[in-house]
């Protein structure tokens, strides 16, 4: 399951990154809080494929499918 | 002289702190990545102390060209013996994220034996929500000074200045032992520190999420976005109208007082035609620039712009852009220059390059005087749809949308025909908290922009109007504009603009506007002033109406001005940002040809409909 599959209001734990995600972006996502083991909540999932809002710690980020579908999560 | 470095994550409030400590007016906004250059200024508390505001970076591990420049500059600054202290600004409402970066900064400062102070900003926001954080506990754990501040309200700034002064006078060796180079260790440390000493509860996020559920709702979000954008453009006309009328009335009153006092002849004619006719015609539009900058600033400060970027991401992807392109494009509605700088927040170089293509086509404030003039001359001031809106406001929305559409079409075509521009970088955007805009900096920013418009464009307009007036007034002392030197030159270029139904006077005004678009209004004002004589001080729009310009020519002019890249400053800044004249030269030539062809087609179409 990837972060993009997470429904609005659901939480999951970051498991790992897909190999398609470049190393430097993995580091950046980790620094922003998308770190393996970290709990992420999907706070808003608009329709029509718009970027979704994810809460990590006390910060909300908007991620589109190109990156959220490369973060593997476990519920 | 000793220097202090201010560094922090994007949107941590660093630039507002810099402004408070130095009394300068660095642009601030509630959107990540607004600071794009290193600014420096003397401390108000101690003029021997220089503060340097570095662009916000999420990490000292740079992933883009701009971040590399900022991070390299930071490391170079640490090696500077004059740097006596580093202030790392963290957002107290998002402590964990700020601490990951702060721990990297502490590590870098330890290597260079530079003292560091952590400024926990936005403490007023925590207070406002009945929350708090353990400042002393955090300072004890980090073993570096931590001071709670609010750059907005000024709380804690005296304590921060005292700490900076203390490090200047007696530079202390670095003592923190909470240093780790491994990223996962740093992350765990930040998590633990935030949990132990940070604010408890998630009130801020809950209130932010409630607003996001409305502003990013699939339907309400789209409708509210269109409504806010419509208000933005409608306000330019309706809110500014009384101020514009007042400026015009003041100019007419000044002309009626001053002109009778002057001896008749060239001096009187110059004051009437070039000063009141040329410069005056351009000054009338300053209130619109003020209101436009104010409204765009309000949207930036409220945190709404980041939501607008999310709303626009998917539609902009169709045109080869990203949601992050929305901020530079909207900034360009005020002026292309800050828009080009704001394009640095577009982290993908390819998307940034495409954003550069769209920016010159955004309806900037320099186009506003030209649009306002032509709309006032050709569109009736009556109300439409039962008095809900005005036709002139609708026309303004229409021409603005036309410019935006042209920009999007260009990027759509270029991104599809150039294979190298079709790949993308991940879209990750931090959602800043919603805030009530602070009026003081917003008003100051709008005032500065208006002042800049008057002083910078005013100089060019003054020089051009003087040249135009001299060429149009002599050798026959204004007796016949057509027989003047300008008339002779103008008739030579008349065939170039005849396909749009324009005579030589408009041709001269268009050519002069290639220095800056606003010059068009000043030049036309001067020409009509010479032709009309000093007794005939009426508005420029009335002059155009009386000149019998066909409606198709009016629309052709609107289309021409919405496409042509008539701005020397935009070309120069594009050259600086891209490192070569190639892109500005390509854009200048291609948009000039595009503008000419589109204006010609518009003239034919409108004239055939009118007939």
mmCIF file of N, CA and C in Angstrom, chain A residues 2-43:
data_model
loop_
_atom_site.group_PDB
_atom_site.id
_atom_site.type_symbol
_atom_site.label_atom_id
_atom_site.label_comp_id
_atom_site.label_asym_id
_atom_site.label_seq_id
_atom_site.Cartn_x
_atom_site.Cartn_y
_atom_site.Cartn_z
ATOM 1 N N UNK A 2 0.484 2.245 -0.765
ATOM 2 C CA UNK A 2 1.284 3.472 -0.782
ATOM 3 C C UNK A 2 0.522 4.596 -0.071
ATOM 4 N N UNK A 3 1.242 5.674 0.190
ATOM 5 C CA UNK A 3 0.640 6.826 0.895
ATOM 6 C C UNK A 3 -0.538 7.380 0.095
ATOM 7 N N UNK A 4 -0.459 7.316 -1.235
ATOM 8 C CA UNK A 4 -1.512 7.853 -2.087
ATOM 9 C C UNK A 4 -2.825 7.075 -1.902
ATOM 10 N N UNK A 5 -2.700 5.785 -1.492
ATOM 11 C CA UNK A 5 -3.904 4.951 -1.319
ATOM 12 C C UNK A 5 -4.625 5.249 -0.009
ATOM 13 N N UNK A 6 -3.988 5.988 0.882
ATOM 14 C CA UNK A 6 -4.564 6.244 2.206
ATOM 15 C C UNK A 6 -5.827 7.099 2.077
ATOM 16 N N UNK A 7 -6.893 6.665 2.734
ATOM 17 C CA UNK A 7 -8.167 7.400 2.667
ATOM 18 C C UNK A 7 -8.137 8.580 3.633
ATOM 19 N N UNK A 8 -8.983 9.559 3.353
ATOM 20 C CA UNK A 8 -9.065 10.736 4.226
ATOM 21 C C UNK A 8 -9.440 10.308 5.652
ATOM 22 N N UNK A 9 -8.666 10.808 6.625
ATOM 23 C CA UNK A 9 -8.936 10.494 8.030
ATOM 24 C C UNK A 9 -8.170 9.273 8.521
ATOM 25 N N UNK A 10 -7.572 8.496 7.592
ATOM 26 C CA UNK A 10 -6.844 7.282 7.996
ATOM 27 C C UNK A 10 -5.391 7.600 8.321
ATOM 28 N N UNK A 11 -4.795 6.746 9.164
ATOM 29 C CA UNK A 11 -3.377 6.909 9.536
ATOM 30 C C UNK A 11 -2.602 5.676 9.089
ATOM 31 N N UNK A 12 -1.316 5.858 8.867
ATOM 32 C CA UNK A 12 -0.457 4.724 8.516
ATOM 33 C C UNK A 12 0.974 5.061 8.909
ATOM 34 N N UNK A 13 1.806 4.042 8.941
ATOM 35 C CA UNK A 13 3.212 4.240 9.301
ATOM 36 C C UNK A 13 4.066 4.098 8.047
ATOM 37 N N UNK A 14 5.016 5.010 7.889
ATOM 38 C CA UNK A 14 5.897 4.939 6.719
ATOM 39 C C UNK A 14 6.743 3.673 6.823
ATOM 40 N N UNK A 15 6.725 2.892 5.752
ATOM 41 C CA UNK A 15 7.465 1.639 5.743
ATOM 42 C C UNK A 15 8.802 1.811 5.021
ATOM 43 N N UNK A 16 8.726 2.211 3.765
ATOM 44 C CA UNK A 16 9.962 2.398 2.982
ATOM 45 C C UNK A 16 9.641 3.242 1.748
ATOM 46 N N UNK A 17 10.683 3.547 0.974
ATOM 47 C CA UNK A 17 10.480 4.304 -0.259
ATOM 48 C C UNK A 17 10.650 3.362 -1.457
ATOM 49 N N UNK A 18 9.877 3.598 -2.513
ATOM 50 C CA UNK A 18 10.053 2.801 -3.732
ATOM 51 C C UNK A 18 11.403 3.133 -4.357
ATOM 52 N N UNK A 19 11.961 2.195 -5.057
ATOM 53 C CA UNK A 19 13.305 2.405 -5.629
ATOM 54 C C UNK A 19 13.305 3.508 -6.684
ATOM 55 N N UNK A 20 12.113 3.808 -7.253
ATOM 56 C CA UNK A 20 12.053 4.855 -8.284
ATOM 57 C C UNK A 20 12.334 6.243 -7.708
ATOM 58 N N UNK A 21 12.208 6.384 -6.387
ATOM 59 C CA UNK A 21 12.427 7.706 -5.766
ATOM 60 C C UNK A 21 13.923 7.932 -5.564
ATOM 61 N N UNK A 22 14.421 9.019 -6.144
ATOM 62 C CA UNK A 22 15.863 9.285 -6.075
ATOM 63 C C UNK A 22 16.324 9.488 -4.628
ATOM 64 N N UNK A 23 17.601 9.161 -4.377
ATOM 65 C CA UNK A 23 18.173 9.230 -3.034
ATOM 66 C C UNK A 23 18.031 10.587 -2.367
ATOM 67 N N UNK A 24 18.267 11.658 -3.139
ATOM 68 C CA UNK A 24 18.217 12.995 -2.531
ATOM 69 C C UNK A 24 16.801 13.362 -2.082
ATOM 70 N N UNK A 25 15.787 12.843 -2.820
ATOM 71 C CA UNK A 25 14.406 13.132 -2.418
ATOM 72 C C UNK A 25 13.989 12.298 -1.215
ATOM 73 N N UNK A 26 14.576 11.101 -1.101
ATOM 74 C CA UNK A 26 14.316 10.293 0.099
ATOM 75 C C UNK A 26 14.822 11.037 1.327
ATOM 76 N N UNK A 27 16.038 11.574 1.207
ATOM 77 C CA UNK A 27 16.615 12.310 2.339
ATOM 78 C C UNK A 27 15.730 13.506 2.691
ATOM 79 N N UNK A 28 15.289 14.246 1.664
ATOM 80 C CA UNK A 28 14.479 15.427 1.924
ATOM 81 C C UNK A 28 13.141 15.053 2.571
ATOM 82 N N UNK A 29 12.512 13.997 2.039
ATOM 83 C CA UNK A 29 11.231 13.566 2.620
ATOM 84 C C UNK A 29 11.431 13.130 4.071
ATOM 85 N N UNK A 30 12.544 12.486 4.350
ATOM 86 C CA UNK A 30 12.840 12.083 5.734
ATOM 87 C C UNK A 30 12.978 13.315 6.616
ATOM 88 N N UNK A 31 13.684 14.326 6.105
ATOM 89 C CA UNK A 31 13.873 15.545 6.895
ATOM 90 C C UNK A 31 12.556 16.272 7.145
ATOM 91 N N UNK A 32 11.632 16.141 6.191
ATOM 92 C CA UNK A 32 10.329 16.789 6.372
ATOM 93 C C UNK A 32 9.450 15.975 7.327
ATOM 94 N N UNK A 33 9.864 14.760 7.651
ATOM 95 C CA UNK A 33 9.102 13.952 8.607
ATOM 96 C C UNK A 33 8.610 12.636 8.035
ATOM 97 N N UNK A 34 8.701 12.455 6.712
ATOM 98 C CA UNK A 34 8.247 11.198 6.094
ATOM 99 C C UNK A 34 9.357 10.154 6.243
ATOM 100 N N UNK A 35 9.571 9.776 7.474
ATOM 101 C CA UNK A 35 10.703 8.938 7.839
ATOM 102 C C UNK A 35 10.171 7.538 8.142
ATOM 103 N N UNK A 36 10.842 6.460 7.687
ATOM 104 C CA UNK A 36 10.356 5.117 8.022
ATOM 105 C C UNK A 36 10.095 4.988 9.527
ATOM 106 N N UNK A 37 8.906 4.528 9.846
ATOM 107 C CA UNK A 37 8.515 4.391 11.259
ATOM 108 C C UNK A 37 7.624 5.529 11.733
ATOM 109 N N UNK A 38 7.557 6.601 10.949
ATOM 110 C CA UNK A 38 6.772 7.777 11.357
ATOM 111 C C UNK A 38 5.296 7.583 10.991
ATOM 112 N N UNK A 39 4.417 8.065 11.871
ATOM 113 C CA UNK A 39 2.995 7.933 11.577
ATOM 114 C C UNK A 39 2.502 9.148 10.773
ATOM 115 N N UNK A 40 1.773 8.857 9.701
ATOM 116 C CA UNK A 40 1.255 9.901 8.810
ATOM 117 C C UNK A 40 -0.261 9.803 8.781
ATOM 118 N N UNK A 41 -0.937 10.949 8.787
ATOM 119 C CA UNK A 41 -2.403 10.941 8.655
ATOM 120 C C UNK A 41 -2.775 11.673 7.373
ATOM 121 N N UNK A 42 -3.743 11.119 6.658
ATOM 122 C CA UNK A 42 -4.238 11.815 5.462
ATOM 123 C C UNK A 42 -5.379 12.718 5.943
ATOM 124 N N UNK A 43 -5.147 14.027 5.949
ATOM 125 C CA UNK A 43 -6.166 14.931 6.509
ATOM 126 C C UNK A 43 -7.163 15.396 5.456
#
